[in-house]
CSV table of C-alpha atoms in Angstrom, one decimal:
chain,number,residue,atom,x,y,z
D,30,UNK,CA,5.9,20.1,8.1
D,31,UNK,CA,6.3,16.8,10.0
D,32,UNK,CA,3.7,15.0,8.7
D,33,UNK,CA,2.8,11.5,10.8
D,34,UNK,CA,2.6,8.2,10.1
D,35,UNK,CA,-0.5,6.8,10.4
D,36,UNK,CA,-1.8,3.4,11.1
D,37,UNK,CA,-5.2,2.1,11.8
D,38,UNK,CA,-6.2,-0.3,14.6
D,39,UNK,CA,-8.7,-2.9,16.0
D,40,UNK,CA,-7.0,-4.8,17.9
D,41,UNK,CA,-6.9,-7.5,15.4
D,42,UNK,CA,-3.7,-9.5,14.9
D,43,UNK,CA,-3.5,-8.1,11.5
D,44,UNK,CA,-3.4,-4.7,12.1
D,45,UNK,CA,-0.7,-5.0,14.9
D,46,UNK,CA,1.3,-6.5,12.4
D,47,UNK,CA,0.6,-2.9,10.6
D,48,UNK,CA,1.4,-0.9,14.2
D,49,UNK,CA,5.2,-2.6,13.8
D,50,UNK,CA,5.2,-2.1,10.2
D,51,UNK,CA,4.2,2.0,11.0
D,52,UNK,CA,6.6,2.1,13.8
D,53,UNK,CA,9.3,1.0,11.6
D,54,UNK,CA,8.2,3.6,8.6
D,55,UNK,CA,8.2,6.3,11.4
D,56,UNK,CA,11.7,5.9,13.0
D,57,UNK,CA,13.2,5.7,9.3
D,58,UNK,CA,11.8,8.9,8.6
D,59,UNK,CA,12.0,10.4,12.0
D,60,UNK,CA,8.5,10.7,12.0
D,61,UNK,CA,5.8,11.0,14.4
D,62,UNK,CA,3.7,7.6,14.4
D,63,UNK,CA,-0.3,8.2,14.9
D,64,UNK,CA,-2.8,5.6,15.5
D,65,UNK,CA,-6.0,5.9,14.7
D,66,UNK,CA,-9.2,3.5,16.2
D,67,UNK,CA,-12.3,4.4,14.8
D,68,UNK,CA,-15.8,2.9,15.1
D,69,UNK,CA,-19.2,4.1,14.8
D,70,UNK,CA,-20.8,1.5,17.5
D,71,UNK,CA,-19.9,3.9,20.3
D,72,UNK,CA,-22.1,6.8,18.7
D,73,UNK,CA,-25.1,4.4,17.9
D,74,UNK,CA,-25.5,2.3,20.9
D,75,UNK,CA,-23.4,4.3,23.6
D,76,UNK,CA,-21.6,3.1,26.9
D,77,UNK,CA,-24.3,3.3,28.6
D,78,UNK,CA,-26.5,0.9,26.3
D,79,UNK,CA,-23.9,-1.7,27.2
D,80,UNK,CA,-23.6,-1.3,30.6
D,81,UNK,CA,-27.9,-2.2,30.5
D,82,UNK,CA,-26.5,-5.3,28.8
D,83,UNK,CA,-23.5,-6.1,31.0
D,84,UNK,CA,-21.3,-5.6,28.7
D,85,UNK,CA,-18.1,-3.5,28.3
D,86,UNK,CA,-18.1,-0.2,26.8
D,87,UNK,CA,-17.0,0.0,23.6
D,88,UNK,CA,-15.4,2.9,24.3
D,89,UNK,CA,-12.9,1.8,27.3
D,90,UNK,CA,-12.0,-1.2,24.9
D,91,UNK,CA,-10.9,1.0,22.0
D,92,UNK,CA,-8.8,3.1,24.3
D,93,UNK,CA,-7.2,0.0,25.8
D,94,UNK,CA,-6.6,-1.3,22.2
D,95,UNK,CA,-4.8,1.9,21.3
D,96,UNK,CA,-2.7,2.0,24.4
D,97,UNK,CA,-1.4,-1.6,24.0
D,98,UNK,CA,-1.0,-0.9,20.2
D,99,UNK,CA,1.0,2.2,21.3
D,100,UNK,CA,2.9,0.2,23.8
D,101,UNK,CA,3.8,-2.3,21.2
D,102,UNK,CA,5.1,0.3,19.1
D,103,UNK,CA,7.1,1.9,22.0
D,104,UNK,CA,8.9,-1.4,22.6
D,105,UNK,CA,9.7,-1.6,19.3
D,106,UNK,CA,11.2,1.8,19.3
D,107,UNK,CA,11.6,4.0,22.6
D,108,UNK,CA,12.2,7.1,21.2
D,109,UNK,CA,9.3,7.3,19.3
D,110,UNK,CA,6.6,10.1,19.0
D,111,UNK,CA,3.2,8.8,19.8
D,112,UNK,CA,-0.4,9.7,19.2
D,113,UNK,CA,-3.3,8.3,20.0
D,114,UNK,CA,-6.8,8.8,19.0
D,115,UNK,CA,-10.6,6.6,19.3
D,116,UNK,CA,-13.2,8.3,16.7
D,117,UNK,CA,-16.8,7.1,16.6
D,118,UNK,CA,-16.9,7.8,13.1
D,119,UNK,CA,-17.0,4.6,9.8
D,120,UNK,CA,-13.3,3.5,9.3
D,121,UNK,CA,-13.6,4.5,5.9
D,122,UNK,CA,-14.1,8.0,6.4
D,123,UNK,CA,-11.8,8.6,9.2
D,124,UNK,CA,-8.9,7.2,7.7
D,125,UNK,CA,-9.3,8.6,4.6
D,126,UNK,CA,-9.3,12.2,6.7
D,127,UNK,CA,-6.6,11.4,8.6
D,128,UNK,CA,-4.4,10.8,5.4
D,129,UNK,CA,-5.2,14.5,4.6
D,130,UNK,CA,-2.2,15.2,7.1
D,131,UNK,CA,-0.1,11.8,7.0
D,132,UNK,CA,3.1,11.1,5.4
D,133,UNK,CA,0.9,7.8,4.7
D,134,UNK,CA,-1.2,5.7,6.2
D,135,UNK,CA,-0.7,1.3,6.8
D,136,UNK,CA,-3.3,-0.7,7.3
D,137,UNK,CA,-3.8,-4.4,8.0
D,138,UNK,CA,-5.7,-6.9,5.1
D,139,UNK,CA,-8.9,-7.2,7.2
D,140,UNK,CA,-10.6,-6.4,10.9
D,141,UNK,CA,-12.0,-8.6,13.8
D,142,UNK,CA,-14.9,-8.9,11.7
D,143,UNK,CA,-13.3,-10.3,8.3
D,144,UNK,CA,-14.1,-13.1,6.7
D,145,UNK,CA,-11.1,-15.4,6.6
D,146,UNK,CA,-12.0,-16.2,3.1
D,147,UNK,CA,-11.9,-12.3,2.2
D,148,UNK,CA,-8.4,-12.0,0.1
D,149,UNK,CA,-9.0,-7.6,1.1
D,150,UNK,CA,-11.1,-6.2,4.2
D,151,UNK,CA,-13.4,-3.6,2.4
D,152,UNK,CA,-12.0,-1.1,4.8
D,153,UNK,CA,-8.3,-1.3,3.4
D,154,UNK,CA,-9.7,-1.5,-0.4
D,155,UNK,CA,-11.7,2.1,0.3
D,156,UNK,CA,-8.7,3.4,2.1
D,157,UNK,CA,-6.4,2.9,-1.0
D,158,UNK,CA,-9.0,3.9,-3.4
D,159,UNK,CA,-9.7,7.4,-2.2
D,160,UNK,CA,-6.7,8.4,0.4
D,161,UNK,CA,-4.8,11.5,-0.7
D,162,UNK,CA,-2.0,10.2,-0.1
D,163,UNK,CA,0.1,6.7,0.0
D,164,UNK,CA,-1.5,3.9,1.8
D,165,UNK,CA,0.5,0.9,3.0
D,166,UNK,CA,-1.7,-2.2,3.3
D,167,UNK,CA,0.1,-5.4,4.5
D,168,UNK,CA,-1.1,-8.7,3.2
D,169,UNK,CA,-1.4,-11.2,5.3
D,170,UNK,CA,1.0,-13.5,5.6
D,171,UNK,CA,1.0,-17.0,6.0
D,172,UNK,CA,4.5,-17.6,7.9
D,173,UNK,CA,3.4,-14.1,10.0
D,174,UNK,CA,6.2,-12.6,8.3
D,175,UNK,CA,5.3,-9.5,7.5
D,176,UNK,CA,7.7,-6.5,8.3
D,177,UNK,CA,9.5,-3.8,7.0
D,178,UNK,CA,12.8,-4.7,5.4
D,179,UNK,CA,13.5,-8.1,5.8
D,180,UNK,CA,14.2,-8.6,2.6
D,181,UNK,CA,15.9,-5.7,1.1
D,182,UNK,CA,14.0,-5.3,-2.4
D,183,UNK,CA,11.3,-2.7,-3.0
D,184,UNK,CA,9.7,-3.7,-6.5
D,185,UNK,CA,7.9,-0.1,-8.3
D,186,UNK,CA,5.5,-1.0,-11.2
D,187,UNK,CA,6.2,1.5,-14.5
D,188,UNK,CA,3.3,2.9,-16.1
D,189,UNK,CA,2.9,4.8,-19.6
D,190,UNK,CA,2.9,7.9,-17.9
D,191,UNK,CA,6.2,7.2,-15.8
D,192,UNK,CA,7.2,11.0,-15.9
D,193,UNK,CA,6.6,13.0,-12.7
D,194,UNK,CA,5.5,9.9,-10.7
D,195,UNK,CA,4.7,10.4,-7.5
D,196,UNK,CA,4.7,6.2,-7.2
D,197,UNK,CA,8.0,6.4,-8.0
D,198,UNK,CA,9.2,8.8,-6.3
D,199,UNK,CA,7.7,6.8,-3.2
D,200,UNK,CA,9.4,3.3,-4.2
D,201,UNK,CA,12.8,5.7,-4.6
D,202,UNK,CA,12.5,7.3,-0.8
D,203,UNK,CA,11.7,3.5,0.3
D,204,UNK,CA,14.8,2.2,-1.0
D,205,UNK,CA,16.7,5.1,0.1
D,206,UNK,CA,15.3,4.4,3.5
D,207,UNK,CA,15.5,1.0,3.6
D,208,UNK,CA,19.2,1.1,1.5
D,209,UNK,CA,17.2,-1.5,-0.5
D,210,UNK,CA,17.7,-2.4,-4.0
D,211,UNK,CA,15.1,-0.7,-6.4
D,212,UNK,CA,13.3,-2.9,-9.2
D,213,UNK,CA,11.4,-1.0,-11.5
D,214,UNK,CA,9.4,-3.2,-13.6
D,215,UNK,CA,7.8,-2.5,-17.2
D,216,UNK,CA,5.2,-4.9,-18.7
D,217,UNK,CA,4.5,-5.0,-22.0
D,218,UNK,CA,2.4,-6.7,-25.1
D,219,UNK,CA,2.1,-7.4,-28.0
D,220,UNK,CA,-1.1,-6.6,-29.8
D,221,UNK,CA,-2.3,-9.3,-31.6
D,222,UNK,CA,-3.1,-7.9,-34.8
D,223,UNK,CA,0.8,-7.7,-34.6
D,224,UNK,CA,1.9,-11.2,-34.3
D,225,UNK,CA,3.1,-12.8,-38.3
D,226,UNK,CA,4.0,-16.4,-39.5
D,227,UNK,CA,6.1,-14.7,-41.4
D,228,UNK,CA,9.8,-16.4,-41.3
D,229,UNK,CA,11.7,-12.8,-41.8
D,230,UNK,CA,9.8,-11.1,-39.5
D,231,UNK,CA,9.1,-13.4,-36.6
D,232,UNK,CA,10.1,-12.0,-33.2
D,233,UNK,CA,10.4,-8.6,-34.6
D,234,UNK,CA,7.1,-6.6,-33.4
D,235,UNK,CA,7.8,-8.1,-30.2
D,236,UNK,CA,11.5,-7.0,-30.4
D,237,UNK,CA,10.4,-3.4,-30.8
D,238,UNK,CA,7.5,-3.5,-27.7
D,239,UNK,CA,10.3,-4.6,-26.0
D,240,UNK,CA,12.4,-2.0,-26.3
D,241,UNK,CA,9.5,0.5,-26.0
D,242,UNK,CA,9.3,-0.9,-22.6
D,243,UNK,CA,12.9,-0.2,-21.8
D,244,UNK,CA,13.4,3.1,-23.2
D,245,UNK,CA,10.0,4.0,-21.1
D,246,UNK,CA,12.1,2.2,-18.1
D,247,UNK,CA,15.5,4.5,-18.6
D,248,UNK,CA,12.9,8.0,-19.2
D,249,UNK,CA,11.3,6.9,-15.5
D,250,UNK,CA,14.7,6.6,-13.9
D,251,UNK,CA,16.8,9.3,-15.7
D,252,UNK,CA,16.8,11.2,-12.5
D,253,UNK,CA,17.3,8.6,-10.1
D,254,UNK,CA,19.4,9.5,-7.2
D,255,UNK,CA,23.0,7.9,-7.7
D,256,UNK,CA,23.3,6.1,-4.4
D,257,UNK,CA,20.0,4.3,-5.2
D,258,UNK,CA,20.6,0.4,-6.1
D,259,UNK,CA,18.8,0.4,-9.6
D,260,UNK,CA,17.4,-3.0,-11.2
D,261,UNK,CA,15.5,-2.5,-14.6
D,262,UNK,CA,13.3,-5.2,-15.8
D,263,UNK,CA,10.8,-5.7,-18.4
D,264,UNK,CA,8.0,-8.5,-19.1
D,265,UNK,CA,6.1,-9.4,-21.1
D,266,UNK,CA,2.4,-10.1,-20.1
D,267,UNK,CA,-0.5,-7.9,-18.2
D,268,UNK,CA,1.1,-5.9,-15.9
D,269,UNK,CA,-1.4,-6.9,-12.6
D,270,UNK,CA,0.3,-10.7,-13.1
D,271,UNK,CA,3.7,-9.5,-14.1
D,272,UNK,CA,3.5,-7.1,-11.0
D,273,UNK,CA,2.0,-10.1,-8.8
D,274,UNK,CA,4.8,-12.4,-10.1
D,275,UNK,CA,7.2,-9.7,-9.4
D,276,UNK,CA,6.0,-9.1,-5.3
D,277,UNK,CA,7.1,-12.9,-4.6
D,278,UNK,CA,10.4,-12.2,-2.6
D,279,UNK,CA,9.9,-8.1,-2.2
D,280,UNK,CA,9.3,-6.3,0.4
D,281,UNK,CA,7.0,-3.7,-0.5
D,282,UNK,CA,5.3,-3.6,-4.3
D,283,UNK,CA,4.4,-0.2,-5.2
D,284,UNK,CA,1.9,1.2,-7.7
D,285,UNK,CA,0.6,4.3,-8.8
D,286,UNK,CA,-3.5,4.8,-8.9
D,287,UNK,CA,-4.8,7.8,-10.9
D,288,UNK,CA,-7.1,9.9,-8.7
D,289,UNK,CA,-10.5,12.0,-10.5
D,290,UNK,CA,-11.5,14.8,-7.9
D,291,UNK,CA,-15.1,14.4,-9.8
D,292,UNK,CA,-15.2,10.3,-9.9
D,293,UNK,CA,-17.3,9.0,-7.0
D,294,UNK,CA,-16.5,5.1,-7.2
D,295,UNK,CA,-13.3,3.4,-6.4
D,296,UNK,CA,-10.3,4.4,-8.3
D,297,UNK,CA,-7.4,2.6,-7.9
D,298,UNK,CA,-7.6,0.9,-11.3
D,299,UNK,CA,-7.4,-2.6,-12.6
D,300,UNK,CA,-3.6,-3.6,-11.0
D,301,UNK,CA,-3.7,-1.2,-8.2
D,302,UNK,CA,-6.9,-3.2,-7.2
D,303,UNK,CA,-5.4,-6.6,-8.8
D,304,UNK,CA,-1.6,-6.7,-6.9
D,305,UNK,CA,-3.9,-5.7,-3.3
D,306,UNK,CA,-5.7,-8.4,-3.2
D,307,UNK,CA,-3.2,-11.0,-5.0
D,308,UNK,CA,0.8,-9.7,-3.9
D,309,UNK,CA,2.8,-11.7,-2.5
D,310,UNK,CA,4.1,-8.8,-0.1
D,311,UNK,CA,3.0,-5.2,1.2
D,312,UNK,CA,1.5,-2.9,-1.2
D,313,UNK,CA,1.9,0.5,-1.4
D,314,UNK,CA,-0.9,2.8,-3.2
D,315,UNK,CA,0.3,6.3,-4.3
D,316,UNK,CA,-2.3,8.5,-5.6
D,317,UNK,CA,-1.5,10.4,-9.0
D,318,UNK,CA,-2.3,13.1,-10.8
D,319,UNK,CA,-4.9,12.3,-13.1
């Protein structure tokens, strides 16, 4: 199946920086590119409530935001398949929907409406936490350079359970894609009831979390593609500031986020939620099987 790319749009600079991001991600992958405006004010107040006011509907806007956003997208790539689509429906819900049928879904940092002071728009943060599958979300950069590739390093944060990750298996079709170099990244720590003054045995627990960390590194990557460009790493330190350190100079940071079909709150966990609203680059959320 030829499952789209999906981005979401308001017309906000931000989240045509996502529409060139999405284009890009679609023409690697041969993909259709879908994008998606969606806002309840046309089903509460209605176009003809704002022509009483003399104002514009909201409607006509959102379609004209979507066809530049899709003529943006075009220039970037001509051959692309486009789809367009205005839904009077909360952002929340209709993105997360949409990702139901995406290959995955990129989003801006935050809306027209954001606060500049926000470091995550609230609709990006309940994207991540509850799409089925990955979601993109570009932070916003200060020198506007944010864009797929530029630097050619995708960094993948290693978890305990790295076996059968779908986050990994993500950050390896990136690099693949991208013909990026892979750094998968391990943090570790020491447990303090661990550390000793002891002279004969300093450095050693440390020694031994450290090669914990490694050996969990090679199990993640023992079936690694050959013609991927493979850097291993490990750190010691929490893993949402070892991963934040480790997004300076990336292109994409990705992490996995355990999903519970019965949990009604966010869940992304502490450094899915951490790296989104401090990386230094775009962050990719991949859902996993809890």
């Amino acid at each position: 199946m030829d499952l789209p790319i999906v981005v979401g749009v308001d017309g906000s600079e931000p989240s045509l920086r996502a529409v060139d991001w999405a284009a890009d991600e679609a023409a690697l992958r041969g993909a259709p590119l879908r994008l998606v405006y969606a806002s309840l004010w046309e089903r509460y107040e209605g176009a003809a409530l704002a022509q009483d006011f003399g104002k514009p509907s909201e409607q006509v806007m959102a379609e004209d935001i979507v066809r530049t956003a899709a003529q943006r997208a075009r220039l970037r790539h001509s051959d692309l398949r486009i789809s367009t689509d205005v839904l009077p429906e909360e952002p929340e819900y209709a993105l997360v929907r949409e990702g139901h049928g995406a290959a995955a879904l990129v989003l801006g940092t935050r809306g027209r409406s954001g606060v500049v002071e926000m470091l995550l728009g609230s609709v990006s943060l309940a994207v991540a936490a509850h799409a089925t599958c990955p979601v993109i979300v570009l932070r916003g950069s200060h020198d506007n350079q944010v864009r797929a590739g530029a630097r050619g390093r995708i960094v993948v944060g290693v978890g305990e359970r790295a076996t059968d990750s779908a986050a990994l298996r993500f950050a390896v079709q990136e690099a693949e894609l991208r013909h990026a170099t892979l750094e998968a990244v391990r943090a570790w720590r020491r447990p303090v009831h661990e550390s000793t003054d002891h002279p004969l045995l300093a450095g050693e627990p440390a020694r031994l979390h450290e090669q914990q960390a490694a050996e969990v590194l090679e199990q993640a990557l023992k079936d690694a593609p050959e013609g991927v460009d493979l850097s291993r790493r490990t750190v010691e330190g929490p893993a949402r500031r070892v991963l934040t350190d480790a997004s300076h100079g990336a292109d994409l940071l990705v992490v996995g986020a355990r999903r519970n079909p019965g949990h009604l709150g966010l869940q992304l966990g502490r450094v899915a939620h951490a790296v989104l609203h401090r990386s230094a680059c775009a962050v990719a959320v991949v859902p996993e099987r809890a």
